[in-house]
mmCIF file of C-alpha atoms in Angstrom:
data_model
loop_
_atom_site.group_PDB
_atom_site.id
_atom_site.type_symbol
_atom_site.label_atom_id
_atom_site.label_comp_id
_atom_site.label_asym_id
_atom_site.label_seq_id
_atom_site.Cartn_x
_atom_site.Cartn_y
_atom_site.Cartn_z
ATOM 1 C CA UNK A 1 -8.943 25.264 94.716
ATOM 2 C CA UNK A 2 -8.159 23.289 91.533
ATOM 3 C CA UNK A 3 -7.476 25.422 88.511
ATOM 4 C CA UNK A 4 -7.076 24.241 85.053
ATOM 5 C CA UNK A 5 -5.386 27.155 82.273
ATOM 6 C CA UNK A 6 -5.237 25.673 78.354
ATOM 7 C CA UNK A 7 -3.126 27.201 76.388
ATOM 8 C CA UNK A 8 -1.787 26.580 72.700
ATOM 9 C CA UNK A 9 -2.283 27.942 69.211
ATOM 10 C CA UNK A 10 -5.302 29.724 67.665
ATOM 11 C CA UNK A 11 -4.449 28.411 64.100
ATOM 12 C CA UNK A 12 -3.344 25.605 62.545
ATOM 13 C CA UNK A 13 -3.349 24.506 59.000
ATOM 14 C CA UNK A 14 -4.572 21.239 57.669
ATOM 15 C CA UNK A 15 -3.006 17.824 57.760
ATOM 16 C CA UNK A 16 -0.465 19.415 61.071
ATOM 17 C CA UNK A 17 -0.231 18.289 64.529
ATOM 18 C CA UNK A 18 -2.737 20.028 67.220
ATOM 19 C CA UNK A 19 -0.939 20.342 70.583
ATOM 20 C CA UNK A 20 -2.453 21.894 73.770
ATOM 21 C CA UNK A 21 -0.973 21.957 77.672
ATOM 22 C CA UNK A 22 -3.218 22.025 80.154
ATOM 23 C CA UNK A 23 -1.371 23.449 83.500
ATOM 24 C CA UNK A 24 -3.239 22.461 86.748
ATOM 25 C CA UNK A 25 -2.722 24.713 89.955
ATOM 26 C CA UNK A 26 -4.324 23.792 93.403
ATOM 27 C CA UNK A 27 -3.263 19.792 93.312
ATOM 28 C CA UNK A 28 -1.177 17.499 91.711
ATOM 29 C CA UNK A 29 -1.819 15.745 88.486
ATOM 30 C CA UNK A 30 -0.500 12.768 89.946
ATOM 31 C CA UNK A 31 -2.548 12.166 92.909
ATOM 32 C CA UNK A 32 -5.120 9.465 92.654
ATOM 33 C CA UNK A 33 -8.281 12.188 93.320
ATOM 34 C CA UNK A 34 -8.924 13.148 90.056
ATOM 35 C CA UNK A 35 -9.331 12.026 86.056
ATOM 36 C CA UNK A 36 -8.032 14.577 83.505
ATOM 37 C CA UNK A 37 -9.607 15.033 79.930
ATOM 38 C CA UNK A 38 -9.641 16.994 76.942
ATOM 39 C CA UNK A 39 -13.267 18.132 76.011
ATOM 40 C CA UNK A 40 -14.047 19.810 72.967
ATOM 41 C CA UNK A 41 -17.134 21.623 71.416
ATOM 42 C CA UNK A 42 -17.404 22.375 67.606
ATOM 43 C CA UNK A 43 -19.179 25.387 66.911
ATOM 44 C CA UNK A 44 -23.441 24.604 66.653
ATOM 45 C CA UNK A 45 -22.809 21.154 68.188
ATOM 46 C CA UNK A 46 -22.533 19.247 71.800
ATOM 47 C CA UNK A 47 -19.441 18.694 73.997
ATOM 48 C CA UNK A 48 -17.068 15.480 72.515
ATOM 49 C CA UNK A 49 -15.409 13.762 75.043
ATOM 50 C CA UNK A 50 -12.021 13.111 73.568
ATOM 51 C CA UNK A 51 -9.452 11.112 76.033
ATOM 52 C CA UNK A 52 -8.389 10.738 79.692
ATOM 53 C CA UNK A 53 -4.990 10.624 81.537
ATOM 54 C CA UNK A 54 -6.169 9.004 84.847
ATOM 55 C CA UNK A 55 -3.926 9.490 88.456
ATOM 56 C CA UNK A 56 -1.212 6.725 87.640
ATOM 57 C CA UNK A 57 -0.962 8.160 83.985
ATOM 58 C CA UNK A 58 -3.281 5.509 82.344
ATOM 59 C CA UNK A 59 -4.917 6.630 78.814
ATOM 60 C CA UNK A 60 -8.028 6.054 77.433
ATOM 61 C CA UNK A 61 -9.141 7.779 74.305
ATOM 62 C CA UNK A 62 -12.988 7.713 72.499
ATOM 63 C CA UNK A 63 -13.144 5.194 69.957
ATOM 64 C CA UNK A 64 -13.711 7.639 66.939
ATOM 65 C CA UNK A 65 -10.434 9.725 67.466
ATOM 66 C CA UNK A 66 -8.283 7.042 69.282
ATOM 67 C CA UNK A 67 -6.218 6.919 66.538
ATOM 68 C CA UNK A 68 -5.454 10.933 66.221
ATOM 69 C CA UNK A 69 -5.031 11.434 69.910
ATOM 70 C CA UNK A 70 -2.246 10.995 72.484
ATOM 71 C CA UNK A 71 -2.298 12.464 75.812
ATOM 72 C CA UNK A 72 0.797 12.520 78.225
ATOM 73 C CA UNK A 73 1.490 14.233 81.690
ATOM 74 C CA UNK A 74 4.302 16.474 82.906
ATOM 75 C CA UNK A 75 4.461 15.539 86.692
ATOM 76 C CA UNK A 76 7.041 18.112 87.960
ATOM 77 C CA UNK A 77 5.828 20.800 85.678
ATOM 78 C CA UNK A 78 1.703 19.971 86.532
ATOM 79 C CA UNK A 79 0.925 19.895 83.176
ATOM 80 C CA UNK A 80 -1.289 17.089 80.565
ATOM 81 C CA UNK A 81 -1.020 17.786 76.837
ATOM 82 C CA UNK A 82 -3.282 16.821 73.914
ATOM 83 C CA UNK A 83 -1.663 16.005 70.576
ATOM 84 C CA UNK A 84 -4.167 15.678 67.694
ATOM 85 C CA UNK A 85 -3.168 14.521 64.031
ATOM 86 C CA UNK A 86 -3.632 14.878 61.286
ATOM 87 C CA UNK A 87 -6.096 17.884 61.712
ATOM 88 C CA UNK A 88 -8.992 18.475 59.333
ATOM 89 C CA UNK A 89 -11.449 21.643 59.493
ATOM 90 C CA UNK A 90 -13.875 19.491 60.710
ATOM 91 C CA UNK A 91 -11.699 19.452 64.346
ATOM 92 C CA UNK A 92 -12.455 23.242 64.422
ATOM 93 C CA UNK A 93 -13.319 23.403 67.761
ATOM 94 C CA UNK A 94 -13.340 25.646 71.486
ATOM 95 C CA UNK A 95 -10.906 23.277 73.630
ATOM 96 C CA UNK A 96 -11.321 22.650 77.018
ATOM 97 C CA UNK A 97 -9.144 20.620 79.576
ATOM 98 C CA UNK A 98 -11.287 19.452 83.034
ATOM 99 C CA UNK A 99 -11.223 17.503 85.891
ATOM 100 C CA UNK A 100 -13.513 15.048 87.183
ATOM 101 C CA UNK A 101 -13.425 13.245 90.704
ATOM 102 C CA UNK A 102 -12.479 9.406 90.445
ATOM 103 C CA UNK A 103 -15.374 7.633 90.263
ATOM 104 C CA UNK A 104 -17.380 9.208 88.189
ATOM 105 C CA UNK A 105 -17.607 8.349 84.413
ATOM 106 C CA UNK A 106 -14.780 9.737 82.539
ATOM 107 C CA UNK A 107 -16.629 9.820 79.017
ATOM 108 C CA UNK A 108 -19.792 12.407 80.255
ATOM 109 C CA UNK A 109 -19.109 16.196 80.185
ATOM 110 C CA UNK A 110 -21.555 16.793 82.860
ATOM 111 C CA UNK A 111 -19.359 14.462 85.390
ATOM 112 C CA UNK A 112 -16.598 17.337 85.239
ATOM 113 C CA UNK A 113 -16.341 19.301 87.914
ATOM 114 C CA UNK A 114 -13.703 21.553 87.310
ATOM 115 C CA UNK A 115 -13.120 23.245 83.502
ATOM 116 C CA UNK A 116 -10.656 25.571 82.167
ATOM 117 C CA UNK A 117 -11.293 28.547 80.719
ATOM 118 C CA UNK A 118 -11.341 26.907 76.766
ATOM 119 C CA UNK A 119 -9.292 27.869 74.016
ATOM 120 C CA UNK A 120 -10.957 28.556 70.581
ATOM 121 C CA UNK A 121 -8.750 25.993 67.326
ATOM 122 C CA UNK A 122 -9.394 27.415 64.090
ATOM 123 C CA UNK A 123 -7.801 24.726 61.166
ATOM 124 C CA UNK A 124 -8.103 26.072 57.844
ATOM 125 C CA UNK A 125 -5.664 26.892 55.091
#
């Protein structure tokens, strides 16, 4: 069974680097089955699609935060990580890595089929 854990920090302040791991359990990151993604949720608003590392390690990120985002993979320790910068309040958010079969369309929330728990980011001074 695939399981997906986020983990990273509550807090951070303004203008620093966001960085959350995602460790999978139940299959390998590398196998060709699945797409990986960050999803995130502000509070009062709808899940934001925010990037992809696909089976061979390919990226894609949405347009509006392509250029604060990088996502890499950890093969041998199961692992993708988001790095987001610079942070604002307005990226105040509940965090959530998931897993969609290949196929489907990486950008849609409701194509993900397996979700971790989420991890609430504050950013504020």
């Amino acid at each position: 069974q695939v399981q997906l854990v986020e983990s990273g920090p509550g807090l951070v302040r303004p203008s620093q680097t966001l960085t959350l791991t995602c460790t999978i359990s139940g299959t390998s990151i590398a196998n060709d089955f699945y797409y990986w993604s960050w999803i995130r949720q502000p509070p009062g608003e709808e899940l934001e699609w925010m990037g992809v590392v696909t089976g061979d390690g390919t990226t894609y990120y949405s347009p509006p935060l392509k250029s604060r985002t990088s996502i890499s993979r950890d093969t041998l320790k199961n692992q993708f990580t988001l790095d987001l910068a610079p942070v604002t309040p307005g990226d105040t958010a509940v965090y959530y890595c998931a897993a969609a079969e290949r196929g489907r369309s990486w950008t849609l929330p409701s194509e993900y089929t397996h979700w971790g728990q989420g991890t609430q980011v504050t950013v504020s001074s």
